XYZ file of C-alpha atoms in Angstrom:
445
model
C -13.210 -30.576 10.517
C -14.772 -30.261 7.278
C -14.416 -26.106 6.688
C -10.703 -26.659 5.518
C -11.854 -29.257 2.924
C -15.024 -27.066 1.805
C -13.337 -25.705 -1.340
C -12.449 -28.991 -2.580
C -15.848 -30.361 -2.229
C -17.531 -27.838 -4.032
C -15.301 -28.758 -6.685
C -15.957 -32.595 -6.530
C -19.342 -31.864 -6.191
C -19.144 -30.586 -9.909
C -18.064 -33.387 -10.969
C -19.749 -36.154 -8.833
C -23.539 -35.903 -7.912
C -23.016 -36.364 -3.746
C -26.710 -37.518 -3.480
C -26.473 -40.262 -6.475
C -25.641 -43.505 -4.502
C -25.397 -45.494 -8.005
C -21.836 -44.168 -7.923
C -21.190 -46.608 -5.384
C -20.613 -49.928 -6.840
C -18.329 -51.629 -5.073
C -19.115 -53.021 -1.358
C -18.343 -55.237 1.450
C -20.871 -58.569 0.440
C -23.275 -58.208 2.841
C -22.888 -61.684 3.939
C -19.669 -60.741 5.493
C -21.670 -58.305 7.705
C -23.983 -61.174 8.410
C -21.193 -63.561 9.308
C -19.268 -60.876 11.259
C -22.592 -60.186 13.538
C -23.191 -63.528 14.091
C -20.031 -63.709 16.467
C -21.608 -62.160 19.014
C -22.852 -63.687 21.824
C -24.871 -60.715 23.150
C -27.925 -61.533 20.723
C -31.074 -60.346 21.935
C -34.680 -60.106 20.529
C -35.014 -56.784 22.205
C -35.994 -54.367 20.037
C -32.679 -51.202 20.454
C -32.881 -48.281 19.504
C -28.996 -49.369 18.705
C -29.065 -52.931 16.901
C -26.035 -54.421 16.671
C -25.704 -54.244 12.052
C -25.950 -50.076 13.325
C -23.382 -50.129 16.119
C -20.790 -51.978 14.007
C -21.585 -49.214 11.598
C -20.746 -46.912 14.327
C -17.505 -47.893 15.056
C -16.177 -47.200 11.362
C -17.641 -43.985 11.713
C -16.138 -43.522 15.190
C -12.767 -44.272 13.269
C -13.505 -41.550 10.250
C -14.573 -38.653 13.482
C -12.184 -38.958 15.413
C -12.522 -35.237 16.764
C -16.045 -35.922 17.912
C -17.982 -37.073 20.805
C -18.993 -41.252 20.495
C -22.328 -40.122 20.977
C -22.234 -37.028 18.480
C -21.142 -39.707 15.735
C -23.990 -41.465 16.423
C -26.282 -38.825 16.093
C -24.369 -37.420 12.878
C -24.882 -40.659 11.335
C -28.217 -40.826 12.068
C -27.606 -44.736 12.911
C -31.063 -45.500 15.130
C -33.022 -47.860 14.208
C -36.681 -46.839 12.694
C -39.235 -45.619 14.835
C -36.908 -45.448 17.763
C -36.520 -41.597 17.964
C -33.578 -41.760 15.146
C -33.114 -37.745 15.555
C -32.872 -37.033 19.158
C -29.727 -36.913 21.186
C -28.406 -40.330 22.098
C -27.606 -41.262 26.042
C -24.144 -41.601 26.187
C -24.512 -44.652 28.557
C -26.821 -45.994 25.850
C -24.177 -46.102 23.219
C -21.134 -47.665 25.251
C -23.557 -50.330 26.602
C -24.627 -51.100 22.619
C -20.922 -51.479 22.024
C -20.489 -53.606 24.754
C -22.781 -55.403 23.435
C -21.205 -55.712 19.821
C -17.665 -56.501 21.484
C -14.775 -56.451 19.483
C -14.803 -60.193 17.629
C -17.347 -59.284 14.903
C -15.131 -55.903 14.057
C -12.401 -58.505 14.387
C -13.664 -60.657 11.376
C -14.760 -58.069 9.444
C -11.536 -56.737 9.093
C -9.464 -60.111 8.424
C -12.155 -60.801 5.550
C -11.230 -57.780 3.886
C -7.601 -57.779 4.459
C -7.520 -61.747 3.152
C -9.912 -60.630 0.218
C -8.464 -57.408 -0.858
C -4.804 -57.759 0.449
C -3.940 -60.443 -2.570
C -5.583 -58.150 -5.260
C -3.353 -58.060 -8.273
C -3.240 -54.328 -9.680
C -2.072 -53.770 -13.367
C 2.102 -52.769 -12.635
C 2.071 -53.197 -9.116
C 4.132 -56.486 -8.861
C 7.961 -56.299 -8.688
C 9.853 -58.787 -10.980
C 6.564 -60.630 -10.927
C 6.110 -60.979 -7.138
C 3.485 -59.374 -5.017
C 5.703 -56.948 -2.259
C 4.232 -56.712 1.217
C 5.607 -55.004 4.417
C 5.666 -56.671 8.333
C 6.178 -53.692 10.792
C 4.480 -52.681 13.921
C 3.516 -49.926 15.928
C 2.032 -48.328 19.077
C -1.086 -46.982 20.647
C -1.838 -45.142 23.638
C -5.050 -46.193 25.686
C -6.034 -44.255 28.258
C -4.811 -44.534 32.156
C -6.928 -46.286 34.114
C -6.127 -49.301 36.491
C -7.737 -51.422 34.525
C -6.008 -50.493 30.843
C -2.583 -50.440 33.054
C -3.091 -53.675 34.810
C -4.034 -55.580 30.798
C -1.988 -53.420 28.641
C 1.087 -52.595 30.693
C 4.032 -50.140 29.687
C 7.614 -49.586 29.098
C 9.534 -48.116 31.153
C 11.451 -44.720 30.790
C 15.442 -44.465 31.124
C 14.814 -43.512 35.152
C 12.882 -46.926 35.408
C 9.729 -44.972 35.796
C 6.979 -46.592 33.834
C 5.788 -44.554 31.090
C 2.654 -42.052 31.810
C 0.136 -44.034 29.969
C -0.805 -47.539 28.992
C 0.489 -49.104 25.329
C -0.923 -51.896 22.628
C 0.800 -53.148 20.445
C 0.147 -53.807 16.808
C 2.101 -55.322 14.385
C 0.739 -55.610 10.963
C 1.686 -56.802 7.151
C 0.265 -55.136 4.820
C 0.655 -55.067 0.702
C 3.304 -51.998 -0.249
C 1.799 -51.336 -2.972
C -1.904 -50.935 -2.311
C -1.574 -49.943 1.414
C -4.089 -52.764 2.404
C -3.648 -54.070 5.773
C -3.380 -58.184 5.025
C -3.551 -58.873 8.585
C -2.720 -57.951 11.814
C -2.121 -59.155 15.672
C -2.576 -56.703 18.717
C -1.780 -57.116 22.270
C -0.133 -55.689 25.278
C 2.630 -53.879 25.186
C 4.802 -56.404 26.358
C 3.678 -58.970 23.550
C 7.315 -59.573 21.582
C 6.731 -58.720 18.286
C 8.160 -61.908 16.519
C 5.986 -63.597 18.389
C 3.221 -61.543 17.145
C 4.315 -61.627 13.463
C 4.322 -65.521 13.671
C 0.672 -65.594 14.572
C -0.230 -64.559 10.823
C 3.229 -65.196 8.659
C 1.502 -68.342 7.131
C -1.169 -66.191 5.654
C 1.465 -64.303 3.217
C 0.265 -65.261 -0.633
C 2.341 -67.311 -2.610
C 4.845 -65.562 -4.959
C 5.503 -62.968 -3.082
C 8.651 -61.063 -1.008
C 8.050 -59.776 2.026
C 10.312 -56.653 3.780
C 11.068 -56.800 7.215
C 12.139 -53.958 9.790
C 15.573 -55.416 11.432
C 13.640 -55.937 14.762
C 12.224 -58.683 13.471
C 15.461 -60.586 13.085
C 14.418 -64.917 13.126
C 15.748 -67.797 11.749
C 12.875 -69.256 13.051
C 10.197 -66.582 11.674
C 12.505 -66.140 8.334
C 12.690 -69.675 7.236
C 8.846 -69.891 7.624
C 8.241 -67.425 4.915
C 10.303 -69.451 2.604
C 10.006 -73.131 3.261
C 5.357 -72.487 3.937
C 3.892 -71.331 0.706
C 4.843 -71.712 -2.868
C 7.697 -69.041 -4.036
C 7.687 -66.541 -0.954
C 10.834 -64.605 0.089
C 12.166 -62.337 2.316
C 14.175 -58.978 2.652
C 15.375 -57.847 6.015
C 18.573 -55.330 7.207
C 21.459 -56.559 8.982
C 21.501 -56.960 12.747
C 24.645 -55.423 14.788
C 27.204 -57.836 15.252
C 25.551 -60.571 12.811
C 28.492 -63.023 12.854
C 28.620 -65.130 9.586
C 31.238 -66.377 6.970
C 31.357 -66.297 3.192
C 30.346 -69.323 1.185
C 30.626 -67.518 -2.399
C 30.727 -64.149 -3.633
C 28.259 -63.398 -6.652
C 29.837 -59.631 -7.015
C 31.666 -56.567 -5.364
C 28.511 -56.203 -3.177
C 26.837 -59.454 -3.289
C 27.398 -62.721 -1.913
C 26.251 -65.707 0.063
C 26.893 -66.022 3.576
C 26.226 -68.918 6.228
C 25.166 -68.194 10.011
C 24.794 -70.188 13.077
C 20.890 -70.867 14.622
C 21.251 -69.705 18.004
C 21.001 -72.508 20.428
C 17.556 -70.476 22.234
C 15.824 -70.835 18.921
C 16.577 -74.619 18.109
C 15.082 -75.145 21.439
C 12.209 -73.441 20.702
C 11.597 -74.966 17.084
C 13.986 -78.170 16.817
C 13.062 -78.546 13.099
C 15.570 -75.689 12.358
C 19.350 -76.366 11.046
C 22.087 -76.086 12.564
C 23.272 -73.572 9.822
C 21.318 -71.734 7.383
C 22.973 -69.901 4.497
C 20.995 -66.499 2.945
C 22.293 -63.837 -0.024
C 23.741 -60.615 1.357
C 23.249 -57.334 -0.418
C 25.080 -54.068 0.503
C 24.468 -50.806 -1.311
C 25.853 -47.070 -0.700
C 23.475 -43.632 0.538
C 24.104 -41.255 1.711
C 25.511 -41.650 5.769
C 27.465 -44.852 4.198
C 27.289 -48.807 3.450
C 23.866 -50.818 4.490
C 23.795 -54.189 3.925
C 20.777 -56.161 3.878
C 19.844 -59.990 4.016
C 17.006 -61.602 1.429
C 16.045 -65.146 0.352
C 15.803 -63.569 -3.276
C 17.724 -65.978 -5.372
C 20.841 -64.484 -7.901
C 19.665 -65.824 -10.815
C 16.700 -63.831 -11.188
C 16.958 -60.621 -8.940
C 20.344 -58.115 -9.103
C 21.893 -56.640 -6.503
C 20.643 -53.157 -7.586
C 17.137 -54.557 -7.851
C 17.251 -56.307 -4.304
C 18.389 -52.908 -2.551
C 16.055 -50.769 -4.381
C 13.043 -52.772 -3.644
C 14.412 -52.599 0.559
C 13.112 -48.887 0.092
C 9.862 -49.591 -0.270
C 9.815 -50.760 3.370
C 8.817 -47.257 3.995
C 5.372 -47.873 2.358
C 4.300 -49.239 5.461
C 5.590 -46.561 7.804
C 3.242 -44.397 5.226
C 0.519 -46.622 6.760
C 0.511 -45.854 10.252
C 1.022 -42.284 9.579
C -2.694 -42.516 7.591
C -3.675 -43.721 10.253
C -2.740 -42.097 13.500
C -2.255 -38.524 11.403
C -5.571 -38.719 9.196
C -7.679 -40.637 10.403
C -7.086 -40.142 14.433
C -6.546 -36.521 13.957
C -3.322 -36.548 15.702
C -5.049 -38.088 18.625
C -2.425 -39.485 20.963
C -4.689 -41.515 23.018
C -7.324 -43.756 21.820
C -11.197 -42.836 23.388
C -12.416 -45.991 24.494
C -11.628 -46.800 28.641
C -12.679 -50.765 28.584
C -10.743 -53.177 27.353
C -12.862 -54.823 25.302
C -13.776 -51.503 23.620
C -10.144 -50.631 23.255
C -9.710 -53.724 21.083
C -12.838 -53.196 19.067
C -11.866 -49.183 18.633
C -8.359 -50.335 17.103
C -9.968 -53.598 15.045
C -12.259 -50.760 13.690
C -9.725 -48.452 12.480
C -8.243 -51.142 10.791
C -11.261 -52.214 8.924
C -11.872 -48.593 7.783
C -8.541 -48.037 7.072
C -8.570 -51.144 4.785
C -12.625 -49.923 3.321
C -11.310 -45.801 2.536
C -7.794 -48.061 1.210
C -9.943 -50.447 -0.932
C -12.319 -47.467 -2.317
C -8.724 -45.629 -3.197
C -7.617 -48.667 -4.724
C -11.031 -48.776 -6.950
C -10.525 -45.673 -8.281
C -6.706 -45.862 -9.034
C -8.212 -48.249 -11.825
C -10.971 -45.694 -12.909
C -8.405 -43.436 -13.814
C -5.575 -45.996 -14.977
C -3.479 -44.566 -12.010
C -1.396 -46.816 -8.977
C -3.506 -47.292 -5.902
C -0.588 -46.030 -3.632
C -0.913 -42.521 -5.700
C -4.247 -41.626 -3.697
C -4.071 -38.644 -1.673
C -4.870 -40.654 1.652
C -6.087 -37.719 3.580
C -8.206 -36.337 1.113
C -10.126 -39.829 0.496
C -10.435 -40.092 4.048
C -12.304 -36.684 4.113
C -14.338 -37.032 1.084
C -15.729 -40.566 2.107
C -16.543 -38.281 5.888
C -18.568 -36.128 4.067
C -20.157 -38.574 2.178
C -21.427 -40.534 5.158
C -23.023 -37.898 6.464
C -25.091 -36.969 3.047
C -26.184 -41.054 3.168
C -27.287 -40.516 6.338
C -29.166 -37.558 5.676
C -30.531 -39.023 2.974
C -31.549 -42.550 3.734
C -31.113 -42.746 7.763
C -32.576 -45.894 8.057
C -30.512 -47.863 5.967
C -28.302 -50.907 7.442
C -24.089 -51.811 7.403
C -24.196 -53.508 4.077
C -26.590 -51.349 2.101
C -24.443 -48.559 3.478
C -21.181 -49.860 2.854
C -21.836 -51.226 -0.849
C -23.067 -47.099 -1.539
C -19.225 -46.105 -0.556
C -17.925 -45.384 -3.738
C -17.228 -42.719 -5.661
C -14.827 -41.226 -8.274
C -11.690 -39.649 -6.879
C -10.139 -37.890 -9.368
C -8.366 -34.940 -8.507
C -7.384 -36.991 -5.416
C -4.062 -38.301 -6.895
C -0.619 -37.180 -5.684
C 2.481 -36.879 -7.313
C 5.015 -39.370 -5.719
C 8.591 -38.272 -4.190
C 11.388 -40.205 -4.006
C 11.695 -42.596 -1.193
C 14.067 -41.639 1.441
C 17.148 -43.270 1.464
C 18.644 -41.869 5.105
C 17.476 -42.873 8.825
C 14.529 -40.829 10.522
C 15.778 -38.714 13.432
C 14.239 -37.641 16.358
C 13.723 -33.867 17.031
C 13.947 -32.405 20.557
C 10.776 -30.983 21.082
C 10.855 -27.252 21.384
C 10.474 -25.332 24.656
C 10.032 -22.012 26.101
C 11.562 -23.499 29.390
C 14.848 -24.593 29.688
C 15.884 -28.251 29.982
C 18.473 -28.754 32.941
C 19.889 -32.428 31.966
C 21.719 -33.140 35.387
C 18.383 -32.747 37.340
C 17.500 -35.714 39.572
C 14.857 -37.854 38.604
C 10.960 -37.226 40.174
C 10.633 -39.803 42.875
């Protein structure tokens, strides 16, 4: 894991002193630690070799080592409590039953203190015609198949009506665009509707802010919160097919207000909505042709050009998930964890250390007068690996919060040099095969 990287730590290590934790100045308050642990309702006097401040610490680091064993992250972290034989070989059984023990709530409010905290962080330039952008999007993870998973999680099903070969959850997060921190986020089975997901959290969107949508997450209902709740929050969404709607007034060639009908399904849901509802439409050329795309963003104070520029940054989000499932899970289809309890706390704990290497990239962006969302992802991710395990070497016994406030360090030849945002649809590439592909073959029975 780490020989690839080697080079560039022995030139950090010029620069930074690994073994000086005074670098690290910024931290999660330990109180939040304190709060988080006090969810659980597995409290014992007992005195474990893993207490529950250490297990919670070993879930981030199962998140940051992805490529080894539970118990080998454990060990590598030296995370045993003192005087309980901190350097031999953990039982395996041993560790799962601590985590069962932790459960997944305190990782739970861990992470939706820091996303709330650090999520409505103003940066120096990072606000877009004075509004705070954040993303709503979601994604998928792959558990492991076991009767259990299956029965909780469920699955799609494939275009033979087979189901697909291994459980799903479903996330769906917002997050702020421009420093990549996870605000909040709602998981569940796969079958969970994402709007419905989404809805659970929309209310926690800051004030003066716009907020891009993917077009699968087409509401009146879930729309018209984010701009009638809250004080100056607004919206940006595509088109859906077949959107039928009529023109009220035309503000340019490209630009114009249109009126649509509130289906009948979601006035019964929510009677409060109108009948009608009237929102701007912006259309803009690239390169395959015309999109158009829908906003709450008023005429007066936003262009046209501005409104469909700003659409790109949707992708910001997508950037997200990659960190996460490419860098941080190693390219790990399946998550590790066979319970479903654990499942949830393994995902809530990727999320929190996304959000921790996220806020530490953040931090540094301002050392250096640079934009958090410049910060090599991957590289951060690595560096803050390898400095985990020189903590732990050098002060094993030390607890969550003492070890969390030391993660901190100057990143500076971490910074990337930023490409333009696509402007074209993602495709999807046939995977290559030695073998070849006979598409008339019956279906496996």
């Amino acid at each position: 894991f780490f020989m690839p990287f080697q080079q560039s730590l022995l030139e950090l290590d010029e620069l930074f002193n690994f073994s000086d934790l005074s670098t690290f100045t910024h931290n999660i308050p330990i109180e939040w630690v304190e709060s988080a642990l006090s969810l659980s309702d597995k409290a014992t006097i007992r005195r474990r070799r893993l207490p529950s401040d250490q297990v919670l610490w070993l879930v981030l680091g199962m998140a940051i080592f992805r490529d080894e064993p539970v118990h080998e992250v454990a060990r590598r972290l030296n995370i045993c409590a003192q005087g309980l034989a901190s350097d031999s070989l953990l039982a395996r059984s041993g560790v799962t039953e601590a985590r069962k023990r932790l459960g997944s709530q305190p990782v739970e409010w861990l992470f939706r203190q820091t996303g709330h905290q650090w999520g409505r962080e103003r940066y120096t330039g990072d606000e877009w015609q004075g509004l705070q952008v954040f993303a709503v999007d979601g994604a998928l993870f792959r558990t492991p198949d076991t009767p259990e998973l299956r029965e909780h999680f469920g699955s799609g099903n494939t275009s033979t009506k087979r189901q697909t070969p291994f459980p799903m959850m479903r996330l769906v997060a917002l997050m702020n665009v421009r420093s990549h921190i996870i605000v909040d986020a709602q998981v569940g089975p796969y079958r969970r509707n994402e709007i419905r997901l989404a809805d659970e959290f929309i209310h926690k969107i800051p004030d003066d802010s716009v907020t891009l949508f993917d077009k699968g997450f087409w509401s009146a209902n879930l729309l018209l919160k984010v701009s009638q709740q809250g004080k100056n929050r607004h919206w940006l969404i595509p088109e859906k097919k077949n959107l039928v709607r009529e023109e009220v007034e035309r503000y340019g060639k490209n630009d114009r207000l249109v009126r649509m009908k509130v289906s009948p399904q979601a006035r019964k849901q929510n009677p409060e909505l109108p009948e009608y509802w009237e929102v701007r439409e912006v259309s803009y050329t690239v390169k395959t042709g015309l999109k158009t795309v829908l906003t709450s963003l008023p005429i007066g104070t936003h262009s046209a050009k501005a409104v469909a520029g700003l659409y790109q940054e949707r992708w910001e989000i997508e950037l997200g998930f990659r960190d996460i499932k490419s860098s941080m899970q190693q390219n790990a289809i399946t998550l590790r964890s066979k319970k479903i309890e654990l499942v949830y706390q393994e995902v809530w704990g990727l999320l929190l250390t996304y959000n921790v290497i996220r806020r530490e990239a953040s931090q540094a962006a301002i050392m250096f007068d640079k934009n958090p969302s410049d910060i090599r992802f991957k590289a951060v991710c690595q560096y803050i690996a390898v400095q985990l395990i020189v903590m732990a070497a050098a002060n094993p016994v030390s607890g969550t919060g003492r070890r969390l406030s030391e993660l901190r360090s100057g990143i500076a030849s971490l910074f990337l040099k930023r490409r333009p945002r696509r402007t074209t649809p993602r495709t999807v590439k046939i995977s290559k095969t030695r073998y070849p592909v006979d598409r008339n073959a019956a279906p496996l029975k």
